[in-house]
Coordinates of C-alpha atoms in Angstrom, one line a residue:
Chain A
M17 CA 27.9 -26.4 -9.0
T18 CA 27.5 -24.0 -6.1
E19 CA 25.1 -24.9 -3.1
T20 CA 21.7 -23.3 -3.0
L21 CA 21.1 -21.1 0.0
P22 CA 24.4 -22.2 1.9
S23 CA 23.4 -20.1 5.1
W24 CA 20.2 -22.3 5.4
R25 CA 20.3 -25.3 7.4
D26 CA 18.6 -28.4 5.8
G27 CA 14.8 -28.7 7.2
A28 CA 11.2 -27.7 6.5
A29 CA 11.9 -24.0 6.0
K30 CA 14.7 -24.4 3.5
Q31 CA 12.8 -27.3 1.7
A32 CA 9.7 -25.3 1.3
I33 CA 11.6 -22.5 -0.5
T34 CA 13.4 -24.9 -2.9
D35 CA 10.4 -27.0 -3.4
F36 CA 8.2 -24.0 -4.4
V37 CA 10.9 -22.4 -6.8
T38 CA 11.3 -25.9 -8.6
R39 CA 7.6 -26.5 -8.9
V40 CA 6.6 -23.0 -10.5
C41 CA 9.8 -23.1 -12.7
R42 CA 9.1 -26.6 -14.1
E43 CA 8.1 -26.1 -17.8
G44 CA 5.0 -28.1 -19.0
S45 CA 3.8 -28.6 -15.2
T46 CA 0.4 -27.5 -14.5
E47 CA 2.1 -25.3 -11.8
F48 CA 4.4 -23.5 -14.3
V49 CA 4.5 -19.7 -13.8
P50 CA 5.7 -17.8 -16.6
Q51 CA 8.5 -15.3 -16.0
P52 CA 6.3 -12.1 -16.0
E53 CA 4.3 -13.5 -13.2
R54 CA 7.3 -14.6 -11.1
I55 CA 6.9 -11.6 -8.6
A56 CA 8.4 -12.0 -5.2
V57 CA 7.8 -9.3 -2.3
F58 CA 9.8 -8.7 0.7
D59 CA 9.4 -6.6 3.8
V60 CA 12.5 -4.9 5.0
D61 CA 12.7 -4.0 8.7
G62 CA 13.1 -7.4 10.6
T63 CA 12.9 -9.4 7.3
L64 CA 15.9 -8.2 5.2
W65 CA 17.9 -6.5 7.9
S66 CA 17.7 -6.2 11.6
E67 CA 15.0 -3.6 13.1
Q68 CA 16.5 -3.8 16.9
P69 CA 16.9 -1.8 19.2
F70 CA 14.7 0.3 17.0
Y71 CA 13.7 0.7 13.2
F72 CA 17.0 2.1 11.6
Q73 CA 14.9 4.7 9.8
G74 CA 13.8 6.0 13.4
L75 CA 17.5 6.3 14.4
F76 CA 18.0 8.3 11.4
V77 CA 14.8 10.6 12.2
F78 CA 16.5 10.9 15.8
E79 CA 19.7 11.9 14.4
R80 CA 18.3 14.3 12.2
V81 CA 16.5 16.0 15.0
R82 CA 19.7 16.4 16.8
V83 CA 21.4 17.8 13.7
L84 CA 18.6 20.2 13.0
A85 CA 17.9 21.3 16.6
G86 CA 20.3 24.2 16.5
G87 CA 18.0 26.1 14.1
H88 CA 15.1 25.0 16.5
P89 CA 15.6 26.0 20.3
E90 CA 12.0 25.5 20.9
W91 CA 12.6 21.7 20.4
E92 CA 14.3 21.8 24.0
T93 CA 11.0 22.3 25.5
T94 CA 8.6 20.9 23.0
Q95 CA 7.6 17.2 22.7
P96 CA 8.2 14.9 21.1
F97 CA 11.5 16.7 20.2
R98 CA 12.7 17.1 23.7
A99 CA 12.6 13.4 24.4
V100 CA 14.7 12.8 21.2
L101 CA 17.1 15.3 22.3
E102 CA 17.5 13.9 25.8
N103 CA 17.6 10.3 24.6
D104 CA 14.4 9.7 26.7
W105 CA 13.4 6.4 25.5
P106 CA 10.7 5.6 28.0
T107 CA 8.9 8.8 26.9
L108 CA 9.6 8.2 23.2
G109 CA 8.1 4.8 23.6
G110 CA 5.0 6.1 25.0
F111 CA 4.3 8.6 22.1
G112 CA 1.4 7.8 19.7
I113 CA 1.5 7.9 15.8
Q114 CA 0.8 11.4 15.7
A115 CA 4.0 12.5 17.8
L116 CA 6.2 10.2 15.6
S117 CA 4.7 11.6 12.7
E118 CA 5.7 15.3 13.8
L119 CA 9.2 13.8 13.9
V120 CA 9.1 12.4 10.5
M121 CA 7.8 15.5 8.9
A122 CA 10.3 17.7 10.6
T123 CA 13.0 15.4 9.2
H124 CA 11.8 14.2 5.9
A125 CA 10.0 17.2 4.5
G126 CA 10.9 20.8 3.6
M127 CA 13.7 19.8 1.3
T128 CA 14.1 18.4 -2.2
T129 CA 14.1 14.8 -3.2
F130 CA 17.8 15.1 -3.8
D131 CA 18.7 16.8 -0.6
F132 CA 16.9 14.0 1.3
A133 CA 18.6 11.4 -0.5
R134 CA 21.8 12.9 0.5
H135 CA 20.8 13.3 4.2
V136 CA 20.3 9.3 4.3
E137 CA 23.6 8.5 2.5
E138 CA 25.5 10.8 4.6
W139 CA 23.9 9.2 7.8
L140 CA 24.3 5.5 6.5
A141 CA 28.1 6.2 5.7
G142 CA 28.7 7.5 9.4
A143 CA 26.3 5.8 11.6
R144 CA 27.0 2.5 13.5
H145 CA 24.6 0.0 15.1
P146 CA 24.5 0.7 18.9
T147 CA 25.4 -2.7 20.1
F148 CA 26.8 -4.4 17.1
G149 CA 29.0 -1.4 16.1
R150 CA 28.6 -2.1 12.3
P151 CA 27.2 0.1 9.6
F152 CA 23.4 -0.4 9.3
T153 CA 23.9 -1.6 5.7
E154 CA 25.9 -4.6 7.0
M155 CA 22.9 -5.6 9.5
V156 CA 21.3 -7.5 6.7
F157 CA 20.4 -11.2 6.9
Q158 CA 22.8 -13.3 4.8
P159 CA 20.2 -16.1 4.3
M160 CA 17.8 -13.6 2.9
L161 CA 20.4 -12.1 0.5
E162 CA 20.9 -15.8 -0.8
L163 CA 17.4 -16.2 -0.9
L164 CA 16.8 -13.0 -3.1
A165 CA 19.7 -14.3 -5.2
H166 CA 18.1 -17.6 -5.8
L167 CA 14.7 -16.2 -6.7
R168 CA 16.4 -13.8 -9.2
A169 CA 18.5 -16.6 -10.7
N170 CA 15.1 -18.4 -11.3
D171 CA 13.8 -15.3 -13.2
F172 CA 11.8 -14.0 -10.4
K173 CA 11.3 -10.1 -10.2
T174 CA 12.1 -9.1 -6.6
F175 CA 10.3 -6.3 -4.9
I176 CA 10.7 -4.6 -1.5
V177 CA 7.2 -3.8 0.1
S178 CA 8.0 -1.8 3.4
G179 CA 6.2 0.1 5.8
G180 CA 9.3 2.3 6.0
G181 CA 9.9 5.4 3.8
I182 CA 10.2 4.6 0.1
E183 CA 12.9 7.3 -0.5
F184 CA 14.6 6.1 2.5
I185 CA 15.0 2.6 1.2
R186 CA 15.7 3.6 -2.3
T187 CA 19.0 5.2 -1.4
F188 CA 20.5 1.7 -0.5
G189 CA 18.1 -0.9 -1.7
E190 CA 20.1 -1.5 -5.2
R191 CA 23.6 -1.6 -3.4
V192 CA 22.5 -3.6 -0.3
F193 CA 19.8 -5.9 -1.5
G194 CA 20.0 -5.9 -5.4
V195 CA 16.7 -4.1 -5.7
P196 CA 16.5 -1.2 -8.0
S197 CA 14.6 1.9 -7.1
E198 CA 11.8 1.1 -9.5
Q199 CA 11.2 -2.0 -7.4
V200 CA 10.7 -0.4 -3.9
V201 CA 7.4 0.0 -2.6
G202 CA 6.9 1.9 0.7
S203 CA 5.4 4.6 2.7
S204 CA 5.6 8.2 1.2
I205 CA 4.9 12.0 1.8
A206 CA 3.6 14.1 -0.9
T207 CA 6.1 15.8 -3.3
R208 CA 5.2 18.8 -5.2
Y209 CA 6.8 19.6 -8.7
E210 CA 8.4 23.1 -8.8
V211 CA 10.8 25.0 -11.0
R212 CA 13.4 26.9 -8.8
D213 CA 15.7 29.4 -10.8
G214 CA 15.1 27.4 -14.0
E215 CA 15.9 24.1 -12.3
P216 CA 13.2 21.7 -11.6
V217 CA 12.9 20.0 -8.3
L218 CA 10.6 17.8 -6.6
A219 CA 9.7 19.3 -3.0
R220 CA 8.9 17.1 -0.1
L221 CA 5.8 18.2 1.6
P222 CA 4.8 17.7 5.5
E223 CA 1.8 15.7 4.5
L224 CA 1.5 11.7 4.3
D225 CA 1.0 10.5 0.9
F226 CA 0.7 6.8 1.7
F227 CA 1.1 4.4 4.5
D228 CA 2.3 1.0 3.3
D229 CA 1.7 -1.3 6.3
N230 CA -1.0 -3.8 7.1
E231 CA -3.9 -3.4 4.6
G232 CA -1.7 -0.8 2.9
K233 CA 0.6 -3.4 1.6
P234 CA -1.7 -5.1 -0.8
V235 CA -2.8 -1.6 -1.9
G236 CA 0.8 -0.5 -2.4
I237 CA 1.5 -3.8 -4.4
N238 CA -1.3 -3.3 -6.5
R239 CA -0.5 0.4 -7.1
H240 CA 3.3 -0.3 -8.1
I241 CA 3.3 -3.7 -9.3
G242 CA -0.1 -4.1 -10.6
R243 CA -0.4 -7.9 -10.2
R244 CA -0.6 -10.3 -7.5
P245 CA 2.8 -11.6 -6.3
I246 CA 3.4 -15.4 -5.9
A247 CA 5.9 -15.2 -3.1
A248 CA 5.8 -13.0 -0.1
F249 CA 8.1 -12.6 2.9
G250 CA 7.7 -10.8 6.2
N251 CA 8.2 -10.9 9.9
S252 CA 5.3 -9.1 11.6
D253 CA 1.7 -8.6 11.7
G254 CA 2.3 -5.6 9.4
D255 CA 2.9 -8.3 6.9
F256 CA -0.1 -10.2 7.4
Q257 CA -2.5 -8.8 4.6
M258 CA 0.7 -8.9 2.1
L259 CA 1.0 -12.8 3.0
E260 CA -3.0 -13.2 2.9
W261 CA -3.2 -11.4 -0.5
T262 CA -0.2 -13.3 -2.0
T263 CA -1.2 -16.7 -0.8
A264 CA -4.9 -16.6 -1.7
G265 CA -6.2 -19.2 -4.2
D266 CA -5.1 -22.6 -5.2
A267 CA -2.1 -22.1 -7.2
P268 CA 1.6 -22.7 -5.7
R269 CA 2.2 -19.7 -3.5
L270 CA 4.9 -19.1 -0.8
G271 CA 4.3 -17.1 2.3
L272 CA 7.2 -17.2 4.9
I273 CA 7.7 -15.5 8.0
V274 CA 11.0 -14.7 9.7
H275 CA 10.7 -15.4 13.6
H276 CA 13.3 -13.8 15.6
D277 CA 14.0 -16.4 18.1
D278 CA 17.9 -16.0 18.4
A279 CA 18.6 -13.8 21.4
E280 CA 22.3 -14.9 21.1
R281 CA 23.1 -14.1 17.4
E282 CA 20.4 -11.2 16.8
F283 CA 17.4 -10.5 19.1
A284 CA 14.5 -12.4 20.4
Y285 CA 11.0 -11.1 20.3
D286 CA 7.7 -11.4 18.9
R287 CA 4.2 -11.3 20.6
H288 CA 5.3 -9.0 23.6
S289 CA 7.5 -6.5 21.5
A290 CA 6.7 -2.9 21.3
W291 CA 8.4 -2.8 17.8
G292 CA 8.0 -5.5 15.2
H293 CA 4.8 -7.1 16.7
L294 CA 4.3 -10.7 15.5
D295 CA 1.2 -12.3 16.9
R296 CA -1.6 -12.9 14.6
A297 CA 0.6 -14.0 11.5
L298 CA 2.4 -16.4 13.9
A299 CA -0.7 -17.8 15.2
E300 CA -2.4 -18.3 11.8
A301 CA 0.6 -19.5 10.0
P302 CA 0.2 -23.4 10.3
A303 CA -3.5 -23.2 9.1
R304 CA -2.6 -20.8 6.2
G305 CA 0.4 -22.9 5.1
W306 CA 2.8 -20.1 5.6
T307 CA 6.3 -21.3 6.4
V308 CA 7.7 -20.0 9.8
V309 CA 11.6 -19.6 9.8
S310 CA 13.4 -20.0 13.1
M311 CA 16.6 -17.8 12.9
K312 CA 18.0 -19.9 15.5
N313 CA 17.3 -23.2 14.0
D314 CA 17.0 -22.6 10.3
W315 CA 20.0 -20.1 9.7
N316 CA 23.5 -21.3 10.2
R317 CA 24.8 -17.7 9.6
V318 CA 22.7 -14.6 10.2
F319 CA 25.1 -11.7 9.3
P320 CA 27.4 -11.5 6.2
F321 CA 30.3 -10.3 8.6
E322 CA 30.1 -13.7 10.7
A323 CA 32.6 -16.0 9.8
Chain B
M6 CA 21.7 -7.0 -40.1
T7 CA 18.1 -5.7 -39.8
E8 CA 17.5 -2.0 -40.1
T9 CA 17.1 0.3 -37.1
L10 CA 13.8 2.0 -37.1
P11 CA 12.6 0.9 -40.5
S12 CA 9.4 3.2 -40.3
W13 CA 11.3 6.1 -39.6
R14 CA 12.5 8.2 -42.7
D15 CA 16.0 9.5 -42.7
G16 CA 16.1 12.8 -41.1
A17 CA 16.8 14.8 -38.0
A18 CA 14.4 13.1 -35.9
K19 CA 15.6 9.7 -36.6
Q20 CA 19.2 10.8 -36.3
A21 CA 18.5 12.3 -32.6
I22 CA 17.2 9.1 -31.4
T23 CA 20.1 6.9 -32.9
D24 CA 22.6 9.5 -32.0
F25 CA 21.4 9.7 -28.4
V26 CA 21.3 6.0 -27.9
T27 CA 24.7 5.5 -29.4
R28 CA 26.2 8.2 -27.1
V29 CA 24.8 6.9 -23.8
C30 CA 25.8 3.4 -24.6
R31 CA 29.3 3.9 -25.5
E32 CA 31.2 2.4 -22.9
G33 CA 34.3 4.5 -21.6
S34 CA 32.7 7.6 -23.0
T35 CA 32.2 10.4 -20.5
E36 CA 28.4 10.4 -21.7
F37 CA 28.1 6.7 -20.9
V38 CA 24.9 5.9 -18.7
P39 CA 25.2 2.5 -17.1
Q40 CA 22.1 0.1 -17.4
P41 CA 20.1 0.7 -14.3
E42 CA 20.0 4.5 -15.3
R43 CA 18.8 3.9 -18.9
I44 CA 15.0 4.9 -18.0
A45 CA 12.8 5.9 -20.9
V46 CA 9.2 7.2 -20.3
F47 CA 6.4 7.2 -22.8
D48 CA 3.1 9.0 -22.6
V49 CA 0.4 6.9 -24.2
D50 CA -2.6 8.6 -25.8
G51 CA -1.4 10.5 -28.9
T52 CA 2.2 9.1 -28.5
L53 CA 1.9 5.4 -28.6
W54 CA -1.4 5.2 -29.8
S55 CA -4.0 7.5 -31.4
E56 CA -6.2 9.5 -29.1
Q57 CA -8.8 10.8 -31.9
P58 CA -11.8 11.3 -32.1
F59 CA -11.4 10.8 -28.4
Y60 CA -9.3 9.3 -25.8
F61 CA -9.9 5.6 -26.1
Q62 CA -10.4 5.3 -22.4
G63 CA -13.3 8.0 -22.6
L64 CA -14.9 6.0 -25.2
F65 CA -14.6 2.8 -23.0
V66 CA -16.2 5.2 -20.2
F67 CA -19.2 6.0 -22.3
E68 CA -19.7 2.3 -23.4
R69 CA -19.8 1.2 -19.7
V70 CA -22.5 4.0 -19.2
R71 CA -24.5 2.6 -21.8
V72 CA -24.3 -1.0 -20.3
L73 CA -25.0 0.3 -16.9
A74 CA -27.6 2.5 -17.8
G75 CA -30.4 -0.4 -17.3
G76 CA -29.7 -0.2 -13.8
H77 CA -29.9 3.7 -13.6
P78 CA -33.0 4.9 -15.1
E79 CA -32.3 8.4 -13.5
W80 CA -29.2 8.9 -15.9
E81 CA -31.8 9.3 -18.8
T82 CA -32.6 12.8 -17.4
T83 CA -29.3 13.7 -15.3
Q84 CA -26.2 15.0 -16.8
P85 CA -23.5 14.2 -17.7
F86 CA -25.0 10.9 -18.3
R87 CA -27.9 11.9 -20.4
A88 CA -25.3 13.4 -22.9
V89 CA -23.4 10.2 -23.1
L90 CA -26.7 8.0 -23.6
E91 CA -27.9 10.5 -26.4
N92 CA -24.3 10.7 -28.0
D93 CA -24.7 14.4 -27.6
W94 CA -20.9 15.4 -28.2
P95 CA -21.4 19.1 -28.2
T96 CA -22.7 19.0 -24.7
L97 CA -20.2 16.4 -23.7
G98 CA -17.5 18.7 -24.9
G99 CA -18.7 21.7 -22.7
F100 CA -18.7 19.6 -19.6
G101 CA -15.8 20.5 -17.0
I102 CA -13.4 18.1 -15.2
Q103 CA -16.1 17.5 -12.3
A104 CA -18.7 16.1 -14.9
L105 CA -16.3 13.8 -16.6
S106 CA -14.8 12.7 -13.2
E107 CA -18.4 11.7 -12.4
L108 CA -18.7 9.5 -15.5
V109 CA -15.0 8.0 -14.7
M110 CA -16.3 7.3 -10.9
A111 CA -19.5 5.6 -12.1
T112 CA -17.8 3.4 -14.5
H113 CA -14.3 2.7 -12.8
A114 CA -15.4 2.4 -9.1
G115 CA -17.6 0.3 -7.1
M116 CA -16.0 -3.2 -8.3
T117 CA -13.0 -5.1 -7.5
T118 CA -9.7 -4.7 -9.4
F119 CA -10.4 -8.0 -11.1
D120 CA -13.9 -7.2 -12.3
F121 CA -12.6 -3.7 -13.6
A122 CA -9.8 -5.4 -15.5
R123 CA -12.4 -8.0 -17.0
H124 CA -14.6 -5.0 -18.2
V125 CA -11.7 -3.5 -20.1
E126 CA -10.7 -6.6 -21.6
E127 CA -14.1 -7.2 -22.9
W128 CA -14.5 -4.0 -24.3
L129 CA -11.2 -4.1 -26.0
A130 CA -12.1 -7.4 -27.6
G131 CA -15.2 -6.2 -29.1
A132 CA -14.8 -2.5 -29.7
R133 CA -13.7 -0.9 -32.8
H134 CA -12.2 2.6 -33.9
P135 CA -15.3 4.6 -35.1
T136 CA -13.5 5.8 -38.4
F137 CA -10.7 3.2 -38.9
G138 CA -13.0 0.2 -38.1
R139 CA -9.9 -1.6 -36.2
P140 CA -9.5 -2.8 -32.7
F141 CA -8.1 0.1 -30.7
T142 CA -5.1 -2.0 -29.8
E143 CA -4.3 -2.0 -33.4
M144 CA -4.5 1.9 -33.5
V145 CA -0.7 1.9 -32.3
F146 CA 2.1 3.8 -34.0
Q147 CA 4.4 1.4 -35.6
P148 CA 7.4 3.8 -35.4
M149 CA 6.9 4.1 -31.8
L150 CA 6.9 0.4 -31.3
E151 CA 10.1 0.2 -33.2
L152 CA 11.5 3.0 -31.0
L153 CA 10.4 1.0 -27.8
A154 CA 12.2 -2.2 -29.3
H155 CA 15.3 -0.1 -30.3
L156 CA 15.6 1.2 -26.5
R157 CA 14.9 -2.1 -25.2
A158 CA 17.6 -3.6 -27.4
N159 CA 19.9 -1.2 -26.0
D160 CA 19.3 -2.2 -22.3
F161 CA 16.8 0.6 -21.4
K162 CA 13.8 0.0 -19.1
T163 CA 10.8 1.6 -20.9
F164 CA 7.9 2.8 -18.8
I165 CA 4.5 4.2 -19.8
V166 CA 3.7 7.5 -17.9
S167 CA 0.2 8.5 -18.9
G168 CA -2.7 10.6 -17.8
G169 CA -4.9 7.9 -18.5
G170 CA -6.0 5.2 -15.8
I171 CA -3.1 3.1 -14.8
E172 CA -5.4 -0.1 -14.3
F173 CA -6.8 0.6 -17.9
I174 CA -3.6 0.5 -19.4
R175 CA -2.2 -2.3 -17.6
T176 CA -4.8 -4.7 -19.0
F177 CA -2.9 -4.3 -22.6
G178 CA 0.4 -2.7 -21.9
E179 CA 2.2 -5.8 -22.0
R180 CA 0.8 -7.4 -24.9
V181 CA 0.5 -4.2 -27.1
F182 CA 3.7 -2.2 -26.1
G183 CA 5.8 -4.9 -24.3
V184 CA 5.5 -2.9 -21.1
P185 CA 4.8 -5.0 -18.1
S186 CA 2.2 -3.8 -15.3
E187 CA 4.9 -2.7 -12.8
Q188 CA 6.3 -0.3 -15.6
V189 CA 3.2 1.4 -16.0
V190 CA 2.4 4.8 -14.4
G191 CA -0.9 6.6 -14.6
S192 CA -3.8 8.1 -13.1
S193 CA -5.5 6.1 -10.2
I194 CA -8.4 6.1 -7.9
A195 CA -8.3 4.9 -4.4
T196 CA -8.6 1.2 -3.6
R197 CA -9.2 -0.8 -0.2
Y198 CA -8.4 -4.0 0.8
E199 CA -11.2 -6.1 2.1
V200 CA -11.7 -10.0 2.8
R201 CA -15.2 -10.8 1.4
D202 CA -16.2 -14.6 2.5
G203 CA -12.5 -15.4 3.1
E204 CA -11.3 -14.1 -0.4
P205 CA -9.3 -11.1 -0.2
V206 CA -10.0 -8.2 -2.8
L207 CA -9.1 -4.8 -3.7
A208 CA -12.3 -2.6 -3.9
R209 CA -12.1 0.3 -6.0
L210 CA -13.4 3.4 -4.6
P211 CA -15.1 6.6 -6.0
E212 CA -12.1 8.6 -5.0
L213 CA -9.1 10.1 -6.9
D214 CA -5.9 8.8 -5.7
F215 CA -3.5 10.5 -8.3
F216 CA -3.8 12.6 -11.3
D217 CA -0.8 11.8 -13.6
D218 CA -0.8 14.8 -15.8
N219 CA 1.2 18.1 -16.2
E220 CA 3.0 18.5 -12.8
G221 CA 1.6 15.2 -11.8
K222 CA 3.9 13.3 -14.4
P223 CA 7.5 14.1 -12.6
V224 CA 5.6 13.2 -9.3
G225 CA 4.4 10.0 -10.5
I226 CA 7.7 9.2 -12.2
N227 CA 9.4 9.6 -8.9
R228 CA 6.8 7.7 -7.0
H229 CA 7.1 4.7 -9.2
I230 CA 10.5 4.8 -10.7
G231 CA 12.5 6.7 -8.0
R232 CA 15.0 8.2 -10.5
R233 CA 15.0 10.7 -13.3
P234 CA 14.7 9.1 -16.8
I235 CA 17.0 9.9 -19.5
A236 CA 14.6 10.0 -22.3
A237 CA 10.9 11.2 -22.4
F238 CA 8.4 11.0 -25.3
G239 CA 5.0 12.8 -25.5
N240 CA 2.8 14.7 -27.6
S241 CA 0.9 17.3 -25.7
D242 CA 1.4 20.0 -23.0
G243 CA 0.2 17.4 -20.8
D244 CA 4.0 16.1 -21.2
F245 CA 5.4 19.4 -20.7
Q246 CA 6.8 18.9 -17.2
M247 CA 7.8 15.2 -17.9
L248 CA 10.0 16.3 -20.8
E249 CA 11.3 19.5 -18.6
W250 CA 12.3 17.1 -15.7
T251 CA 13.8 14.4 -17.8
T252 CA 16.0 16.9 -20.0
A253 CA 17.2 19.3 -17.2
G254 CA 20.9 19.3 -16.7
D255 CA 24.0 19.0 -19.0
A256 CA 24.1 15.2 -19.3
P257 CA 22.8 13.8 -22.8
R258 CA 19.1 13.6 -22.5
L259 CA 16.3 13.0 -25.3
G260 CA 13.1 14.8 -25.3
L261 CA 10.8 14.1 -28.0
I262 CA 7.4 15.3 -29.2
V263 CA 5.1 13.6 -31.6
H264 CA 3.4 16.3 -33.7
H265 CA 0.1 15.2 -35.4
D266 CA 0.2 16.8 -38.8
D267 CA -0.9 13.9 -40.9
A268 CA -4.6 14.5 -41.8
E269 CA -4.4 11.8 -44.3
R270 CA -3.1 8.9 -42.6
E271 CA -4.0 9.8 -38.9
F272 CA -5.3 13.2 -37.7
A273 CA -3.8 16.7 -37.9
Y274 CA -4.2 18.9 -34.7
D275 CA -2.4 20.8 -32.1
R276 CA -2.8 24.2 -30.8
H277 CA -6.4 24.4 -31.4
S278 CA -7.6 20.9 -30.4
A279 CA -10.1 20.5 -27.6
W280 CA -8.3 17.2 -26.9
G281 CA -4.6 16.5 -26.9
H282 CA -3.7 20.1 -26.7
L283 CA 0.0 21.0 -28.0
D284 CA 1.1 24.5 -27.5
R285 CA 3.6 25.5 -25.0
A286 CA 5.5 22.3 -25.6
L287 CA 5.8 22.9 -29.5
A288 CA 6.7 26.6 -28.9
E289 CA 9.5 25.9 -26.6
A290 CA 10.8 22.8 -28.1
P291 CA 13.6 24.3 -30.1
A292 CA 15.2 26.2 -27.3
R293 CA 14.9 23.4 -25.0
G294 CA 16.5 20.9 -27.6
W295 CA 13.5 18.7 -27.8
T296 CA 12.8 16.7 -31.0
V297 CA 9.6 17.5 -32.9
V298 CA 8.5 14.6 -34.8
S299 CA 6.4 15.3 -37.9
M300 CA 4.1 12.3 -38.6
K301 CA 3.6 13.3 -41.9
N302 CA 7.3 13.7 -42.8
D303 CA 9.3 11.4 -40.4
W304 CA 7.3 8.3 -40.6
N305 CA 7.1 6.3 -43.7
R306 CA 4.3 4.2 -41.9
V307 CA 1.9 5.1 -39.2
F308 CA -0.1 2.0 -38.0
P309 CA 1.1 -1.8 -38.2
F310 CA -1.9 -2.6 -40.4
E311 CA -0.9 -0.4 -43.1
A312 CA 1.0 -2.2 -45.9

């Protein structure tokens, strides 16, 4: 028999997971949950893979701005594009959501869904993490891959529920996390159906369709899944409402927060980070019965490429 | 060995279905489609169940207007409510989308998702079809239930893609059609996450979120499924774009239209019907390689309750 969750050290976090799964899968017990209701939702950035030094999708946006800059000479003198082209991180960090949204629309809209997926795939194939030197698709957390597998082995359906772009994640969700495209929930821009020279396409429009973060996560879960999950996994205050929605009520529920406290093997940040802010969820976790995972103490391995 | 599709008479329609399934499931063949790509999408009204004398969800709306009328004395003199309360079908039939939308919002918004689901379930439990006298959940097409089962037995994932309300269909989709809530795509109104006395809820708002018909169907498919289906089943011009999107390209694809030509066992209508309009899709079916199913000739049984 193979060990369950081998990259998890024995302790309260691992115990909370295995106990929960055992309880809801025990037939005849009052806590038994039938298979169709075994829905588990996972945030992506900082939960399933790293999100430092910046959301990976943000790095994709910056790279696309550089690729497209030749056709946009005005970007050299126009913000927020200029800051990207000059790698001016302090200036970039000071921009609000409106400026970042301009960058997203300039790189995510104005093409078909097929072309966008191709851009992401090409970027993923060539890009490397700035400090680890690894493809981004290797920057995944081995213990979380094992957790996904453990849940699926117990007849859970695993969903991604990310503030990131749904079409971005779908290009690698199945290959990297074993989550098929129809089980990915995320932020989206609008699309329009068009027939071009007899060929139907979906054109991506520079218009936000849905922002799947904070209060948006329960809304997105309801939109795509249509029932309340029984387990939720996150790492930031953007996941607060998803955990709150999932763990409400008296039945057995699992809420879990990955705490990035491992500066040596990954990164250490929480309350005082500009990105991946974790404050309220961490403070309220004990009272709400949410499990806080210390990457440093609870994981004996962080990345699959570690020995 | 049990017969495949026993309620289908031998003929071109049945042959088109069984041939298609055999071709895409034959390992090693150039036409083989791996399991994750075996996505089939089904319209509901007029395709999986009857839609006459009126969309069943519309009948639910009218019943809710009657139930709620006590709290709205102004409805007795205000259209479109008055026409509903007076069973004035000619007047109702003349209303445009705006008036019908008012009826939908008055009966579908202003409550939590839980309360809405309860309203639908209570209505389904008591309501009867006006001419057949059967619960609406029995007004399903036996040959289509067999088709759903045949596809699933061949590792297809079956999705509902309806112009009707996603939350309406989800209340019975699994029980009646074997389609779980996360595989239902449909029209929706906006929801907002709220915490009421410590209890998180999703409040349904009187605001259209998405209209999943015509050009909306490929958009909804992309939003929820994230990949192009290989088989699509509809019965009206509202399904045209879904079939067009699904069957584009050279690989084996199945597009199928249920033609209501059986006045004796169900209803006969197509081009000249106010509801469930089928014109362009019927005219273009031969050139596009879509299979047209004659309910009268291709089905030896229409409803499960028939002997």
